[in-house]
């Protein structure tokens, strides 16, 4: 499906390595956006999470994406949404962006690559989106810690097997776990799947 339609917006997803899925949609719907926040979406892909943050009332959303094709697709999705004035896509490596950015954000959201040392897809875009080769968890956390405001929050969608690792690594970047939501799939949906939505804040 090259276009995924929601009630208030549509997502073109022909160029992105990761398509719209239930996990990401639930994650975006539960994002702790109160209203008016400056939000950063790391690894935006199609722009889905950024769009959902804008829909929830974020004052502004900056969406950083490394892959050129996905970035261009996110730009198109933003332009065609009801919240285009609140959304900005940036084509950059988040590590370079964090090193030069002078802004801070109230909320950082990310559905980061989550496979480590797993067998890989033959699709290059899918490999980039799903595996931590290009952005390891410690690097992601360090970037988030630099970009968060003093009372900001980091909101991540993670597989259950890395939560303990993330919690330990987050502490090294001055972040602590403040909230966790467990999501469980059903066996009939191509095997049981676990995800944990973790919210972290500065110490």
PDB file of C-alpha atoms in Angstrom:
ATOM      1  CA  UNK A   1       0.000   0.000   0.000  1.00  0.00           C
ATOM      2  CA  UNK A   2       1.784   3.160  -1.224  1.00  0.00           C
ATOM      3  CA  UNK A   3      -0.625   5.514   0.591  1.00  0.00           C
ATOM      4  CA  UNK A   4      -1.931   4.955   4.119  1.00  0.00           C
ATOM      5  CA  UNK A   5      -4.998   7.070   4.872  1.00  0.00           C
ATOM      6  CA  UNK A   6      -5.922   8.319   8.335  1.00  0.00           C
ATOM      7  CA  UNK A   7      -9.016  10.368   9.166  1.00  0.00           C
ATOM      8  CA  UNK A   8      -7.259  13.741   8.963  1.00  0.00           C
ATOM      9  CA  UNK A   9      -4.190  13.044   6.816  1.00  0.00           C
ATOM     10  CA  UNK A  10      -2.581  10.568   4.427  1.00  0.00           C
ATOM     11  CA  UNK A  11       0.935   9.149   4.383  1.00  0.00           C
ATOM     12  CA  UNK A  12       2.787   8.435   1.165  1.00  0.00           C
ATOM     13  CA  UNK A  13       5.166   5.564   1.957  1.00  0.00           C
ATOM     14  CA  UNK A  14       6.604   4.323  -1.318  1.00  0.00           C
ATOM     15  CA  UNK A  15      10.145   5.628  -0.646  1.00  0.00           C
ATOM     16  CA  UNK A  16      10.569   4.910   3.063  1.00  0.00           C
ATOM     17  CA  UNK A  17      12.224   1.760   4.399  1.00  0.00           C
ATOM     18  CA  UNK A  18       9.617   1.351   7.129  1.00  0.00           C
ATOM     19  CA  UNK A  19       5.930   1.447   6.274  1.00  0.00           C
ATOM     20  CA  UNK A  20       3.077   2.482   8.536  1.00  0.00           C
ATOM     21  CA  UNK A  21       2.470  -0.245  11.132  1.00  0.00           C
ATOM     22  CA  UNK A  22       0.297  -0.801  14.190  1.00  0.00           C
ATOM     23  CA  UNK A  23       3.180  -0.347  16.644  1.00  0.00           C
ATOM     24  CA  UNK A  24       4.146   3.064  15.284  1.00  0.00           C
ATOM     25  CA  UNK A  25       0.541   4.216  15.006  1.00  0.00           C
ATOM     26  CA  UNK A  26      -0.209   3.325  18.644  1.00  0.00           C
ATOM     27  CA  UNK A  27       3.066   4.899  19.719  1.00  0.00           C
ATOM     28  CA  UNK A  28       2.243   8.140  17.917  1.00  0.00           C
ATOM     29  CA  UNK A  29      -1.288   8.254  19.304  1.00  0.00           C
ATOM     30  CA  UNK A  30       0.059   7.893  22.865  1.00  0.00           C
ATOM     31  CA  UNK A  31       2.836  10.484  22.489  1.00  0.00           C
ATOM     32  CA  UNK A  32       2.813  12.738  25.584  1.00  0.00           C
ATOM     33  CA  UNK A  33       1.997  15.939  23.693  1.00  0.00           C
ATOM     34  CA  UNK A  34       0.101  18.316  25.945  1.00  0.00           C
ATOM     35  CA  UNK A  35      -0.011  21.226  23.514  1.00  0.00           C
ATOM     36  CA  UNK A  36       2.354  23.919  22.295  1.00  0.00           C
ATOM     37  CA  UNK A  37       5.595  21.946  22.759  1.00  0.00           C
ATOM     38  CA  UNK A  38       8.637  22.060  20.522  1.00  0.00           C
ATOM     39  CA  UNK A  39       8.973  18.468  19.309  1.00  0.00           C
ATOM     40  CA  UNK A  40      11.857  16.712  17.562  1.00  0.00           C
ATOM     41  CA  UNK A  41      11.287  13.459  15.653  1.00  0.00           C
ATOM     42  CA  UNK A  42      14.543  11.531  15.155  1.00  0.00           C
ATOM     43  CA  UNK A  43      14.505   9.283  12.087  1.00  0.00           C
ATOM     44  CA  UNK A  44      11.126  10.468  10.861  1.00  0.00           C
ATOM     45  CA  UNK A  45      10.861   8.163   7.820  1.00  0.00           C
ATOM     46  CA  UNK A  46       7.488   8.915   6.229  1.00  0.00           C
ATOM     47  CA  UNK A  47       6.875  11.617   8.846  1.00  0.00           C
ATOM     48  CA  UNK A  48       4.125   9.629  10.556  1.00  0.00           C
ATOM     49  CA  UNK A  49       5.133  10.390  14.167  1.00  0.00           C
ATOM     50  CA  UNK A  50       5.774  14.045  13.373  1.00  0.00           C
ATOM     51  CA  UNK A  51       2.334  14.316  11.774  1.00  0.00           C
ATOM     52  CA  UNK A  52       0.684  12.675  14.775  1.00  0.00           C
ATOM     53  CA  UNK A  53       2.530  15.008  17.165  1.00  0.00           C
ATOM     54  CA  UNK A  54       1.278  17.993  15.179  1.00  0.00           C
ATOM     55  CA  UNK A  55      -2.228  16.542  15.218  1.00  0.00           C
ATOM     56  CA  UNK A  56      -2.008  16.236  19.011  1.00  0.00           C
ATOM     57  CA  UNK A  57      -1.230  19.950  19.305  1.00  0.00           C
ATOM     58  CA  UNK A  58       2.545  20.393  19.181  1.00  0.00           C
ATOM     59  CA  UNK A  59       3.524  23.988  18.586  1.00  0.00           C
ATOM     60  CA  UNK A  60       6.278  22.997  16.160  1.00  0.00           C
ATOM     61  CA  UNK A  61       7.754  19.703  14.993  1.00  0.00           C
ATOM     62  CA  UNK A  62      11.225  19.287  13.511  1.00  0.00           C
ATOM     63  CA  UNK A  63      11.685  15.932  11.784  1.00  0.00           C
ATOM     64  CA  UNK A  64      15.241  14.755  11.053  1.00  0.00           C
ATOM     65  CA  UNK A  65      15.831  12.027   8.475  1.00  0.00           C
ATOM     66  CA  UNK A  66      19.113  10.592   7.144  1.00  0.00           C
ATOM     67  CA  UNK A  67      17.821   8.940   3.960  1.00  0.00           C
ATOM     68  CA  UNK A  68      17.219  11.342   1.072  1.00  0.00           C
ATOM     69  CA  UNK A  69      14.229   9.495  -0.413  1.00  0.00           C
ATOM     70  CA  UNK A  70      12.459   9.196   2.936  1.00  0.00           C
ATOM     71  CA  UNK A  71      13.182  12.867   3.696  1.00  0.00           C
ATOM     72  CA  UNK A  72      11.610  13.949   0.401  1.00  0.00           C
ATOM     73  CA  UNK A  73       8.594  11.755   1.078  1.00  0.00           C
ATOM     74  CA  UNK A  74       8.194  13.256   4.563  1.00  0.00           C
ATOM     75  CA  UNK A  75       8.380  16.755   3.041  1.00  0.00           C
ATOM     76  CA  UNK A  76       5.553  15.846   0.678  1.00  0.00           C
ATOM     77  CA  UNK A  77       3.458  14.359   3.482  1.00  0.00           C
ATOM     78  CA  UNK A  78       3.974  17.497   5.573  1.00  0.00           C
ATOM     79  CA  UNK A  79       3.007  19.846   2.729  1.00  0.00           C
ATOM     80  CA  UNK A  80      -0.203  17.909   2.123  1.00  0.00           C
ATOM     81  CA  UNK A  81      -1.239  17.816   5.788  1.00  0.00           C
ATOM     82  CA  UNK A  82      -3.479  20.261   7.697  1.00  0.00           C
ATOM     83  CA  UNK A  83      -0.485  21.181   9.929  1.00  0.00           C
ATOM     84  CA  UNK A  84       2.137  22.047   7.301  1.00  0.00           C
ATOM     85  CA  UNK A  85       3.011  25.385   8.981  1.00  0.00           C
ATOM     86  CA  UNK A  86       3.985  23.510  12.162  1.00  0.00           C
ATOM     87  CA  UNK A  87       6.183  20.886  10.467  1.00  0.00           C
ATOM     88  CA  UNK A  88       9.761  21.096   9.236  1.00  0.00           C
ATOM     89  CA  UNK A  89      11.776  18.247   7.731  1.00  0.00           C
ATOM     90  CA  UNK A  90      15.583  18.281   7.927  1.00  0.00           C
ATOM     91  CA  UNK A  91      17.796  16.037   5.806  1.00  0.00           C
ATOM     92  CA  UNK A  92      20.686  15.272   8.169  1.00  0.00           C
ATOM     93  CA  UNK A  93      22.505  12.747  10.289  1.00  0.00           C
ATOM     94  CA  UNK A  94      21.156  13.332  13.798  1.00  0.00           C
ATOM     95  CA  UNK A  95      24.695  13.268  15.199  1.00  0.00           C
ATOM     96  CA  UNK A  96      25.762  16.167  12.985  1.00  0.00           C
ATOM     97  CA  UNK A  97      22.457  17.937  13.606  1.00  0.00           C
ATOM     98  CA  UNK A  98      22.893  17.657  17.382  1.00  0.00           C
ATOM     99  CA  UNK A  99      26.461  18.952  17.161  1.00  0.00           C
ATOM    100  CA  UNK A 100      25.398  22.166  15.403  1.00  0.00           C
ATOM    101  CA  UNK A 101      21.844  22.770  16.654  1.00  0.00           C
ATOM    102  CA  UNK A 102      21.416  25.595  19.164  1.00  0.00           C
ATOM    103  CA  UNK A 103      17.771  24.812  19.895  1.00  0.00           C
ATOM    104  CA  UNK A 104      16.352  22.670  22.680  1.00  0.00           C
ATOM    105  CA  UNK A 105      13.179  20.621  22.531  1.00  0.00           C
ATOM    106  CA  UNK A 106      10.422  19.908  25.039  1.00  0.00           C
ATOM    107  CA  UNK A 107       9.792  16.442  23.621  1.00  0.00           C
ATOM    108  CA  UNK A 108      11.899  14.150  21.461  1.00  0.00           C
ATOM    109  CA  UNK A 109      10.186  11.156  19.874  1.00  0.00           C
ATOM    110  CA  UNK A 110      11.762   8.296  17.964  1.00  0.00           C
ATOM    111  CA  UNK A 111      10.977   4.856  16.641  1.00  0.00           C
ATOM    112  CA  UNK A 112      14.666   3.995  16.227  1.00  0.00           C
ATOM    113  CA  UNK A 113      16.252   1.056  14.393  1.00  0.00           C
ATOM    114  CA  UNK A 114      15.901  -1.834  16.823  1.00  0.00           C
ATOM    115  CA  UNK A 115      17.747  -4.867  15.459  1.00  0.00           C
ATOM    116  CA  UNK A 116      21.252  -5.614  16.712  1.00  0.00           C
ATOM    117  CA  UNK A 117      23.212  -8.501  15.192  1.00  0.00           C
ATOM    118  CA  UNK A 118      20.079  -9.949  13.582  1.00  0.00           C
ATOM    119  CA  UNK A 119      19.770 -11.299  10.038  1.00  0.00           C
ATOM    120  CA  UNK A 120      19.199  -8.440   7.645  1.00  0.00           C
ATOM    121  CA  UNK A 121      16.805  -7.673   4.835  1.00  0.00           C
ATOM    122  CA  UNK A 122      18.148  -7.550   1.288  1.00  0.00           C
ATOM    123  CA  UNK A 123      16.344  -4.200   0.909  1.00  0.00           C
ATOM    124  CA  UNK A 124      18.902  -1.438   1.648  1.00  0.00           C
ATOM    125  CA  UNK A 125      16.283   1.086   2.803  1.00  0.00           C
ATOM    126  CA  UNK A 126      14.688  -1.457   5.114  1.00  0.00           C
ATOM    127  CA  UNK A 127      18.100  -2.406   6.554  1.00  0.00           C
ATOM    128  CA  UNK A 128      18.849   1.251   7.294  1.00  0.00           C
ATOM    129  CA  UNK A 129      15.487   1.753   8.991  1.00  0.00           C
ATOM    130  CA  UNK A 130      15.504  -1.458  11.037  1.00  0.00           C
ATOM    131  CA  UNK A 131      19.129  -1.996  12.130  1.00  0.00           C
ATOM    132  CA  UNK A 132      21.327  -0.009  14.496  1.00  0.00           C
ATOM    133  CA  UNK A 133      24.385   0.005  12.191  1.00  0.00           C
ATOM    134  CA  UNK A 134      23.996   3.708  11.345  1.00  0.00           C
ATOM    135  CA  UNK A 135      22.901   4.895  14.801  1.00  0.00           C
ATOM    136  CA  UNK A 136      23.687   2.880  17.911  1.00  0.00           C
ATOM    137  CA  UNK A 137      21.540   3.375  21.003  1.00  0.00           C
ATOM    138  CA  UNK A 138      24.264   5.188  23.014  1.00  0.00           C
ATOM    139  CA  UNK A 139      24.640   7.701  20.168  1.00  0.00           C
ATOM    140  CA  UNK A 140      20.883   8.233  19.966  1.00  0.00           C
ATOM    141  CA  UNK A 141      20.655   8.827  23.714  1.00  0.00           C
ATOM    142  CA  UNK A 142      23.630  11.198  23.724  1.00  0.00           C
ATOM    143  CA  UNK A 143      22.073  13.249  20.922  1.00  0.00           C
ATOM    144  CA  UNK A 144      18.734  13.366  22.710  1.00  0.00           C
ATOM    145  CA  UNK A 145      20.338  14.429  25.978  1.00  0.00           C
ATOM    146  CA  UNK A 146      22.071  17.333  24.219  1.00  0.00           C
ATOM    147  CA  UNK A 147      18.908  18.477  22.455  1.00  0.00           C
ATOM    148  CA  UNK A 148      16.405  18.172  25.323  1.00  0.00           C
ATOM    149  CA  UNK A 149      15.378  21.176  27.372  1.00  0.00           C
ATOM    150  CA  UNK A 150      16.063  20.989  31.112  1.00  0.00           C
ATOM    151  CA  UNK A 151      12.630  19.484  31.803  1.00  0.00           C
ATOM    152  CA  UNK A 152      12.218  17.816  28.404  1.00  0.00           C
ATOM    153  CA  UNK A 153      11.246  14.216  27.735  1.00  0.00           C
ATOM    154  CA  UNK A 154      12.493  11.513  25.370  1.00  0.00           C
ATOM    155  CA  UNK A 155       9.847   9.089  24.113  1.00  0.00           C
ATOM    156  CA  UNK A 156      11.034   5.861  22.425  1.00  0.00           C
ATOM    157  CA  UNK A 157       9.425   2.798  20.839  1.00  0.00           C
ATOM    158  CA  UNK A 158      11.634  -0.186  21.671  1.00  0.00           C
ATOM    159  CA  UNK A 159      11.616  -3.984  21.522  1.00  0.00           C
ATOM    160  CA  UNK A 160      11.376  -5.554  24.951  1.00  0.00           C
ATOM    161  CA  UNK A 161      14.807  -7.187  24.750  1.00  0.00           C
ATOM    162  CA  UNK A 162      16.687  -3.870  24.750  1.00  0.00           C
ATOM    163  CA  UNK A 163      14.828  -1.963  27.487  1.00  0.00           C
ATOM    164  CA  UNK A 164      17.327  -2.896  30.210  1.00  0.00           C
ATOM    165  CA  UNK A 165      20.215  -1.864  27.956  1.00  0.00           C
ATOM    166  CA  UNK A 166      18.538   1.441  27.112  1.00  0.00           C
ATOM    167  CA  UNK A 167      17.859   2.142  30.760  1.00  0.00           C
ATOM    168  CA  UNK A 168      21.532   1.617  31.618  1.00  0.00           C
ATOM    169  CA  UNK A 169      22.790   3.651  28.667  1.00  0.00           C
ATOM    170  CA  UNK A 170      20.305   6.450  29.375  1.00  0.00           C
ATOM    171  CA  UNK A 171      21.763   6.899  32.841  1.00  0.00           C
ATOM    172  CA  UNK A 172      25.167   7.545  31.279  1.00  0.00           C
ATOM    173  CA  UNK A 173      23.622  10.424  29.325  1.00  0.00           C
ATOM    174  CA  UNK A 174      21.915  11.875  32.393  1.00  0.00           C
ATOM    175  CA  UNK A 175      18.472  10.491  31.560  1.00  0.00           C
ATOM    176  CA  UNK A 176      16.223   8.331  33.733  1.00  0.00           C
ATOM    177  CA  UNK A 177      13.169   6.218  33.012  1.00  0.00           C
ATOM    178  CA  UNK A 178      10.043   8.068  34.096  1.00  0.00           C
ATOM    179  CA  UNK A 179       7.324   5.967  32.455  1.00  0.00           C
ATOM    180  CA  UNK A 180       6.959   2.696  30.561  1.00  0.00           C
ATOM    181  CA  UNK A 181       4.019   1.307  28.588  1.00  0.00           C
ATOM    182  CA  UNK A 182       4.026  -2.339  27.514  1.00  0.00           C
ATOM    183  CA  UNK A 183       2.349  -3.335  24.257  1.00  0.00           C
ATOM    184  CA  UNK A 184       1.607  -6.970  23.521  1.00  0.00           C
ATOM    185  CA  UNK A 185       0.467  -8.408  20.212  1.00  0.00           C
ATOM    186  CA  UNK A 186      -1.451 -11.638  19.640  1.00  0.00           C
ATOM    187  CA  UNK A 187      -0.134 -14.960  18.401  1.00  0.00           C
ATOM    188  CA  UNK A 188      -2.581 -14.968  15.481  1.00  0.00           C
ATOM    189  CA  UNK A 189      -0.943 -11.762  14.179  1.00  0.00           C
ATOM    190  CA  UNK A 190       2.112 -13.569  12.763  1.00  0.00           C
ATOM    191  CA  UNK A 191       3.515 -14.434  16.175  1.00  0.00           C
ATOM    192  CA  UNK A 192       3.552 -12.680  19.553  1.00  0.00           C
ATOM    193  CA  UNK A 193       5.291  -9.326  19.534  1.00  0.00           C
ATOM    194  CA  UNK A 194       6.311  -7.129  22.437  1.00  0.00           C
ATOM    195  CA  UNK A 195       7.201  -3.461  22.373  1.00  0.00           C
ATOM    196  CA  UNK A 196       7.750  -1.020  25.184  1.00  0.00           C
ATOM    197  CA  UNK A 197       7.153   2.689  24.900  1.00  0.00           C
ATOM    198  CA  UNK A 198       9.655   4.330  27.213  1.00  0.00           C
ATOM    199  CA  UNK A 199       9.667   7.922  28.328  1.00  0.00           C
ATOM    200  CA  UNK A 200      12.878   9.337  29.765  1.00  0.00           C
ATOM    201  CA  UNK A 201      13.714  12.694  31.262  1.00  0.00           C
ATOM    202  CA  UNK A 202      16.911  14.463  32.409  1.00  0.00           C
ATOM    203  CA  UNK A 203      18.197  13.747  35.903  1.00  0.00           C
TER     204      UNK A 203
END
